[in-house]
Amino acid sequence: MLLSVCFVTPFLFTGCSEKIEEPVLPPSVTPSEKELAKSAFVAFTQNLDSIPVVERDNAVQKFLTRNPVSPVIEESSLACFFWYGKADTVMIQGDIQMAWTGADTMKAINCGDSTFFFKIYSLPKDARIDYLYLVDGVETIDPRNPVITPSGFGNHSQCAMPAFVPDTIRDYNSNIQHGTVDSLKFGSASSANGSRTIKIYKPFGFDSLKNLPSFYINDGLKAIEYCSYINILDNLIASGKISPVVVVFIEYKEGDQDFS
């Protein structure tokens, strides 16, 4: 099969006479005094800070027995993140910090050989966020959070608030027909990166691809692995939300970003 591949990058154009709206910033994630006043976690940290240093490790161990999983969720909106161990500084970064553009320093309580670090946020009751800790500058997942989210940048810890409802559009549905995915190598004599893998999604029931619309996804292999694009396409087509479509997933090569 002869395949002609065109590398395209989508652009959004706005009419010259149209007003470009400023981006809407998220609401403050700083807890209110009312929220903090009712927090058992806050009460624990205040008590921990007030007792002698030699007694703090024992108090933390009792807390960890009662709360083995981080973060502690209170009042359906407070997310109380904590880290305990030997470190000078611990920071938290993720979706809360304007889509990973910064990091917040966690408060620290000296407990002798170890330190109790914590940070409290007020989040929407249906929020789901990814995050990482920076322990003395080293990125690490939350060791007390068993929920891990893979990404193109490595594993992240995940926090889902009580009212979060996951979208099933990414799930595999055994009750519908499924498209097929072919894989091939595409080479270019003018490319310093040599060949790259191309995966082609074909909707169910279409032996001929003539007259079908096509889309080209750069960094497409990660889109399949981390974003479940194949399941999404199957589900959208089966539900009639989109027409059958051919999708070409193109492997990322270093330097592709220079053409976007």
mmCIF file of C-alpha atoms in Angstrom:
data_model
loop_
_atom_site.group_PDB
_atom_site.id
_atom_site.type_symbol
_atom_site.label_atom_id
_atom_site.label_comp_id
_atom_site.label_asym_id
_atom_site.label_seq_id
_atom_site.Cartn_x
_atom_site.Cartn_y
_atom_site.Cartn_z
ATOM 1 C CA MET A 1 0.000 0.000 0.000
ATOM 2 C CA LEU A 2 1.387 3.383 -0.969
ATOM 3 C CA LEU A 3 0.878 5.967 1.713
ATOM 4 C CA SER A 4 1.533 9.633 1.277
ATOM 5 C CA VAL A 5 2.050 11.272 4.648
ATOM 6 C CA CYS A 6 1.659 14.976 5.175
ATOM 7 C CA PHE A 7 2.859 16.513 8.431
ATOM 8 C CA VAL A 8 0.328 19.093 9.473
ATOM 9 C CA THR A 9 -0.043 21.310 12.493
ATOM 10 C CA PRO A 10 -3.486 22.724 13.334
ATOM 11 C CA PHE A 11 -3.793 26.478 13.854
ATOM 12 C CA LEU A 12 -6.622 28.497 15.334
ATOM 13 C CA PHE A 13 -7.357 31.714 13.465
ATOM 14 C CA THR A 14 -9.368 34.569 14.922
ATOM 15 C CA GLY A 15 -11.002 37.176 12.733
ATOM 16 C CA CYS A 16 -9.311 40.572 12.859
ATOM 17 C CA SER A 17 -12.514 42.257 13.984
ATOM 18 C CA GLU A 18 -13.149 39.771 16.774
ATOM 19 C CA LYS A 19 -12.256 40.512 20.389
ATOM 20 C CA ILE A 20 -9.750 38.064 21.822
ATOM 21 C CA GLU A 21 -10.815 37.243 25.360
ATOM 22 C CA GLU A 22 -8.291 37.051 28.153
ATOM 23 C CA PRO A 23 -7.776 33.537 29.535
ATOM 24 C CA VAL A 24 -9.939 32.722 32.520
ATOM 25 C CA LEU A 25 -7.747 32.032 35.522
ATOM 26 C CA PRO A 26 -8.779 29.267 37.936
ATOM 27 C CA PRO A 27 -10.313 30.268 41.257
ATOM 28 C CA SER A 28 -8.066 30.495 44.283
ATOM 29 C CA VAL A 29 -7.025 27.164 45.753
ATOM 30 C CA THR A 30 -6.185 28.780 49.100
ATOM 31 C CA PRO A 31 -8.501 27.393 51.801
ATOM 32 C CA SER A 32 -10.750 29.825 53.626
ATOM 33 C CA GLU A 33 -10.438 30.420 57.354
ATOM 34 C CA LYS A 34 -13.800 28.688 57.764
ATOM 35 C CA GLU A 35 -12.533 25.567 55.993
ATOM 36 C CA LEU A 36 -9.322 25.495 58.005
ATOM 37 C CA ALA A 37 -11.150 25.970 61.302
ATOM 38 C CA LYS A 38 -13.050 22.706 60.760
ATOM 39 C CA SER A 39 -10.041 20.700 59.564
ATOM 40 C CA ALA A 40 -8.809 17.799 61.679
ATOM 41 C CA PHE A 41 -5.598 17.840 59.633
ATOM 42 C CA VAL A 42 -4.956 21.476 60.559
ATOM 43 C CA ALA A 43 -5.625 20.644 64.203
ATOM 44 C CA PHE A 44 -3.066 17.837 63.989
ATOM 45 C CA THR A 45 -0.369 20.093 62.499
ATOM 46 C CA GLN A 46 -1.025 22.792 65.086
ATOM 47 C CA ASN A 47 -0.731 20.270 67.899
ATOM 48 C CA LEU A 48 2.389 18.736 66.340
ATOM 49 C CA ASP A 49 4.051 22.140 66.181
ATOM 50 C CA SER A 50 3.198 22.852 69.817
ATOM 51 C CA ILE A 51 4.592 19.715 71.473
ATOM 52 C CA PRO A 52 8.291 19.134 72.269
ATOM 53 C CA VAL A 53 10.433 18.029 69.312
ATOM 54 C CA VAL A 54 11.296 14.722 70.997
ATOM 55 C CA GLU A 55 7.591 13.786 71.061
ATOM 56 C CA ARG A 56 6.793 14.687 67.464
ATOM 57 C CA ASP A 57 7.967 11.543 65.674
ATOM 58 C CA ASN A 58 5.706 9.406 67.856
ATOM 59 C CA ALA A 59 2.787 11.748 67.106
ATOM 60 C CA VAL A 60 3.483 11.532 63.365
ATOM 61 C CA GLN A 61 3.679 7.729 63.462
ATOM 62 C CA LYS A 62 0.243 7.610 65.104
ATOM 63 C CA PHE A 63 -1.069 10.007 62.445
ATOM 64 C CA LEU A 64 0.342 7.816 59.655
ATOM 65 C CA THR A 65 -1.321 4.754 61.161
ATOM 66 C CA ARG A 66 -4.672 6.541 61.042
ATOM 67 C CA ASN A 67 -3.983 8.123 57.641
ATOM 68 C CA PRO A 68 -1.801 5.787 55.564
ATOM 69 C CA VAL A 69 -2.783 7.398 52.241
ATOM 70 C CA SER A 70 -1.933 10.872 50.989
ATOM 71 C CA PRO A 71 -3.546 13.277 50.425
ATOM 72 C CA VAL A 72 -6.075 13.428 53.253
ATOM 73 C CA ILE A 73 -9.415 14.670 51.875
ATOM 74 C CA GLU A 74 -11.701 16.606 54.228
ATOM 75 C CA GLU A 75 -15.101 18.258 53.817
ATOM 76 C CA SER A 76 -15.170 17.090 50.170
ATOM 77 C CA SER A 77 -12.987 20.041 49.162
ATOM 78 C CA LEU A 78 -9.829 20.175 51.285
ATOM 79 C CA ALA A 79 -6.859 18.236 49.902
ATOM 80 C CA CYS A 80 -4.152 17.900 52.563
ATOM 81 C CA PHE A 81 -0.842 16.756 51.034
ATOM 82 C CA PHE A 82 1.983 15.578 53.272
ATOM 83 C CA TRP A 83 5.457 14.041 53.114
ATOM 84 C CA TYR A 84 7.487 12.703 56.038
ATOM 85 C CA GLY A 85 11.173 11.940 55.992
ATOM 86 C CA LYS A 86 14.665 13.399 55.898
ATOM 87 C CA ALA A 87 14.854 16.445 53.624
ATOM 88 C CA ASP A 88 15.635 20.144 53.768
ATOM 89 C CA THR A 89 12.837 21.271 51.453
ATOM 90 C CA VAL A 90 9.844 19.629 49.806
ATOM 91 C CA MET A 91 7.776 21.335 47.124
ATOM 92 C CA ILE A 92 4.649 20.261 45.264
ATOM 93 C CA GLN A 93 4.019 20.895 41.583
ATOM 94 C CA GLY A 94 1.314 19.842 39.161
ATOM 95 C CA ASP A 95 -2.052 20.778 37.722
ATOM 96 C CA ILE A 96 -2.817 22.999 40.711
ATOM 97 C CA GLN A 97 0.136 25.254 39.932
ATOM 98 C CA MET A 98 -1.215 26.669 36.664
ATOM 99 C CA ALA A 99 -0.536 23.518 34.661
ATOM 100 C CA TRP A 100 2.941 22.697 36.011
ATOM 101 C CA THR A 101 4.351 26.206 35.552
ATOM 102 C CA GLY A 102 5.622 26.491 39.122
ATOM 103 C CA ALA A 103 5.906 24.768 42.479
ATOM 104 C CA ASP A 104 4.677 25.551 45.982
ATOM 105 C CA THR A 105 6.922 25.147 49.008
ATOM 106 C CA MET A 106 5.367 22.903 51.642
ATOM 107 C CA LYS A 107 5.348 23.986 55.279
ATOM 108 C CA ALA A 108 7.781 22.101 57.501
ATOM 109 C CA ILE A 109 7.665 20.932 61.114
ATOM 110 C CA ASN A 110 10.926 19.649 62.571
ATOM 111 C CA CYS A 111 10.446 16.241 64.178
ATOM 112 C CA GLY A 112 14.052 15.485 65.083
ATOM 113 C CA ASP A 113 15.690 13.176 62.557
ATOM 114 C CA SER A 114 12.782 13.674 60.129
ATOM 115 C CA THR A 115 10.553 16.537 59.045
ATOM 116 C CA PHE A 116 6.802 16.639 58.458
ATOM 117 C CA PHE A 117 6.030 18.656 55.304
ATOM 118 C CA PHE A 118 2.474 19.609 54.336
ATOM 119 C CA LYS A 119 0.401 21.809 52.041
ATOM 120 C CA ILE A 120 -3.378 22.273 52.040
ATOM 121 C CA TYR A 121 -5.508 23.248 49.026
ATOM 122 C CA SER A 122 -9.194 23.917 48.516
ATOM 123 C CA LEU A 123 -10.186 22.149 45.303
ATOM 124 C CA PRO A 124 -13.453 21.755 43.387
ATOM 125 C CA LYS A 125 -15.356 18.755 44.706
ATOM 126 C CA ASP A 126 -15.240 17.078 41.285
ATOM 127 C CA ALA A 127 -11.587 17.856 40.497
ATOM 128 C CA ARG A 128 -8.909 15.387 39.468
ATOM 129 C CA ILE A 129 -5.310 16.563 39.469
ATOM 130 C CA ASP A 130 -1.855 15.147 38.826
ATOM 131 C CA TYR A 131 1.098 16.182 40.944
ATOM 132 C CA LEU A 132 4.680 15.420 41.968
ATOM 133 C CA TYR A 133 6.874 16.273 44.924
ATOM 134 C CA LEU A 134 10.264 17.947 44.636
ATOM 135 C CA VAL A 135 12.282 16.511 47.514
ATOM 136 C CA ASP A 136 15.461 18.584 47.786
ATOM 137 C CA GLY A 137 14.980 19.351 44.101
ATOM 138 C CA VAL A 138 14.428 15.752 42.980
ATOM 139 C CA GLU A 139 11.080 14.914 41.356
ATOM 140 C CA THR A 140 9.300 12.014 43.047
ATOM 141 C CA ILE A 141 5.818 10.577 43.142
ATOM 142 C CA ASP A 142 3.930 10.657 46.424
ATOM 143 C CA PRO A 143 5.145 7.520 48.259
ATOM 144 C CA ARG A 144 1.877 7.304 50.206
ATOM 145 C CA ASN A 145 -0.424 7.612 47.194
ATOM 146 C CA PRO A 146 -1.020 4.318 45.333
ATOM 147 C CA VAL A 147 -2.767 6.004 42.384
ATOM 148 C CA ILE A 148 -0.225 6.590 39.623
ATOM 149 C CA THR A 149 -0.868 8.223 36.249
ATOM 150 C CA PRO A 150 1.577 7.497 33.396
ATOM 151 C CA SER A 151 2.426 10.358 31.074
ATOM 152 C CA GLY A 152 4.864 11.299 28.358
ATOM 153 C CA PHE A 153 6.926 13.001 31.049
ATOM 154 C CA GLY A 154 6.994 10.047 33.433
ATOM 155 C CA ASN A 155 4.719 8.857 36.223
ATOM 156 C CA HIS A 156 2.628 11.313 38.229
ATOM 157 C CA SER A 157 0.635 10.894 41.416
ATOM 158 C CA GLN A 158 -3.102 11.458 41.036
ATOM 159 C CA CYS A 159 -5.628 12.996 43.414
ATOM 160 C CA ALA A 160 -9.347 12.622 42.666
ATOM 161 C CA MET A 161 -11.828 14.514 44.805
ATOM 162 C CA PRO A 162 -14.951 12.683 46.103
ATOM 163 C CA ALA A 163 -17.350 13.966 43.428
ATOM 164 C CA PHE A 164 -15.033 13.282 40.490
ATOM 165 C CA VAL A 165 -16.710 11.148 37.809
ATOM 166 C CA PRO A 166 -14.286 9.720 35.236
ATOM 167 C CA ASP A 167 -15.221 10.063 31.578
ATOM 168 C CA THR A 168 -15.712 6.612 30.064
ATOM 169 C CA ILE A 169 -14.938 7.827 26.529
ATOM 170 C CA ARG A 170 -11.365 6.541 26.945
ATOM 171 C CA ASP A 171 -12.405 3.079 28.156
ATOM 172 C CA TYR A 172 -12.421 -0.014 25.966
ATOM 173 C CA ASN A 173 -16.004 -1.014 25.144
ATOM 174 C CA SER A 174 -16.488 -4.697 24.325
ATOM 175 C CA ASN A 175 -20.066 -4.066 23.141
ATOM 176 C CA ILE A 176 -19.139 -2.091 20.019
ATOM 177 C CA GLN A 177 -17.309 -2.761 16.762
ATOM 178 C CA HIS A 178 -13.659 -1.774 16.720
ATOM 179 C CA GLY A 179 -11.447 -0.321 14.058
ATOM 180 C CA THR A 180 -8.079 -1.762 13.095
ATOM 181 C CA VAL A 181 -4.590 -0.339 13.460
ATOM 182 C CA ASP A 182 -1.836 -1.015 10.923
ATOM 183 C CA SER A 183 1.799 -0.216 11.629
ATOM 184 C CA LEU A 184 4.564 0.599 9.174
ATOM 185 C CA LYS A 185 7.916 2.328 8.903
ATOM 186 C CA PHE A 186 8.102 5.579 6.963
ATOM 187 C CA GLY A 187 11.497 6.741 5.776
ATOM 188 C CA SER A 188 12.767 9.951 4.251
ATOM 189 C CA ALA A 189 16.090 10.372 2.484
ATOM 190 C CA SER A 190 16.152 14.029 3.509
ATOM 191 C CA SER A 191 15.476 13.413 7.191
ATOM 192 C CA ALA A 192 18.367 13.279 9.643
ATOM 193 C CA ASN A 193 16.173 11.236 11.948
ATOM 194 C CA GLY A 194 15.794 8.375 9.516
ATOM 195 C CA SER A 195 12.620 6.297 9.543
ATOM 196 C CA ARG A 196 9.773 6.640 11.986
ATOM 197 C CA THR A 197 6.846 4.437 12.952
ATOM 198 C CA ILE A 198 3.445 5.306 11.520
ATOM 199 C CA LYS A 199 0.241 3.768 12.898
ATOM 200 C CA ILE A 200 -2.933 4.033 10.836
ATOM 201 C CA TYR A 201 -6.364 3.715 12.416
ATOM 202 C CA LYS A 202 -9.076 2.461 10.053
ATOM 203 C CA PRO A 203 -12.715 2.494 11.199
ATOM 204 C CA PHE A 204 -14.674 -0.752 11.351
ATOM 205 C CA GLY A 205 -16.408 -1.851 8.165
ATOM 206 C CA PHE A 206 -14.401 0.172 5.655
ATOM 207 C CA ASP A 207 -12.263 -1.959 3.359
ATOM 208 C CA SER A 208 -11.768 1.027 1.097
ATOM 209 C CA LEU A 209 -10.496 4.245 2.589
ATOM 210 C CA LYS A 210 -11.538 6.377 -0.360
ATOM 211 C CA ASN A 211 -13.646 9.420 0.462
ATOM 212 C CA LEU A 212 -12.998 9.102 4.186
ATOM 213 C CA PRO A 213 -11.663 12.184 5.963
ATOM 214 C CA SER A 214 -8.211 11.841 7.488
ATOM 215 C CA PHE A 215 -6.371 13.329 10.434
ATOM 216 C CA TYR A 216 -2.652 13.333 11.182
ATOM 217 C CA ILE A 217 -1.504 13.283 14.800
ATOM 218 C CA ASN A 218 2.055 14.359 15.564
ATOM 219 C CA ASP A 219 3.609 12.589 18.572
ATOM 220 C CA GLY A 220 0.921 10.040 17.828
ATOM 221 C CA LEU A 221 2.392 7.012 19.585
ATOM 222 C CA LYS A 222 2.133 8.785 22.927
ATOM 223 C CA ALA A 223 -1.406 9.834 22.032
ATOM 224 C CA ILE A 224 -2.255 6.145 21.709
ATOM 225 C CA GLU A 225 -0.354 5.014 24.806
ATOM 226 C CA TYR A 226 -1.234 7.775 27.253
ATOM 227 C CA CYS A 227 -4.469 9.246 25.893
ATOM 228 C CA SER A 228 -6.274 6.106 24.643
ATOM 229 C CA TYR A 229 -6.972 7.648 21.229
ATOM 230 C CA ILE A 230 -7.921 4.295 19.675
ATOM 231 C CA ASN A 231 -10.638 3.681 22.284
ATOM 232 C CA ILE A 232 -11.814 7.280 21.926
ATOM 233 C CA LEU A 233 -12.154 6.935 18.149
ATOM 234 C CA ASP A 234 -14.026 3.624 18.439
ATOM 235 C CA ASN A 235 -16.419 5.065 21.021
ATOM 236 C CA LEU A 236 -17.065 8.333 19.190
ATOM 237 C CA ILE A 237 -17.722 6.586 15.875
ATOM 238 C CA ALA A 238 -19.934 3.893 17.450
ATOM 239 C CA SER A 239 -22.032 6.530 19.233
ATOM 240 C CA GLY A 240 -22.439 8.585 16.061
ATOM 241 C CA LYS A 241 -20.721 11.616 17.570
ATOM 242 C CA ILE A 242 -18.226 11.711 14.702
ATOM 243 C CA SER A 243 -18.236 10.242 11.202
ATOM 244 C CA PRO A 244 -15.882 7.378 10.346
ATOM 245 C CA VAL A 245 -12.381 8.745 9.883
ATOM 246 C CA VAL A 246 -8.868 7.559 9.077
ATOM 247 C CA VAL A 247 -6.276 8.708 11.600
ATOM 248 C CA VAL A 248 -2.524 8.599 11.031
ATOM 249 C CA PHE A 249 -0.434 8.556 14.207
ATOM 250 C CA ILE A 250 3.112 9.775 13.571
ATOM 251 C CA GLU A 251 6.035 8.919 15.831
ATOM 252 C CA TYR A 252 7.732 11.924 17.397
ATOM 253 C CA LYS A 253 11.348 12.610 16.490
ATOM 254 C CA GLU A 254 13.632 15.155 18.101
ATOM 255 C CA GLY A 255 13.360 18.404 16.168
ATOM 256 C CA ASP A 256 9.690 18.057 15.196
ATOM 257 C CA GLN A 257 8.842 20.900 17.570
ATOM 258 C CA ASP A 258 10.857 23.269 15.352
ATOM 259 C CA PHE A 259 8.183 22.935 12.672
ATOM 260 C CA SER A 260 5.143 23.557 14.883
#
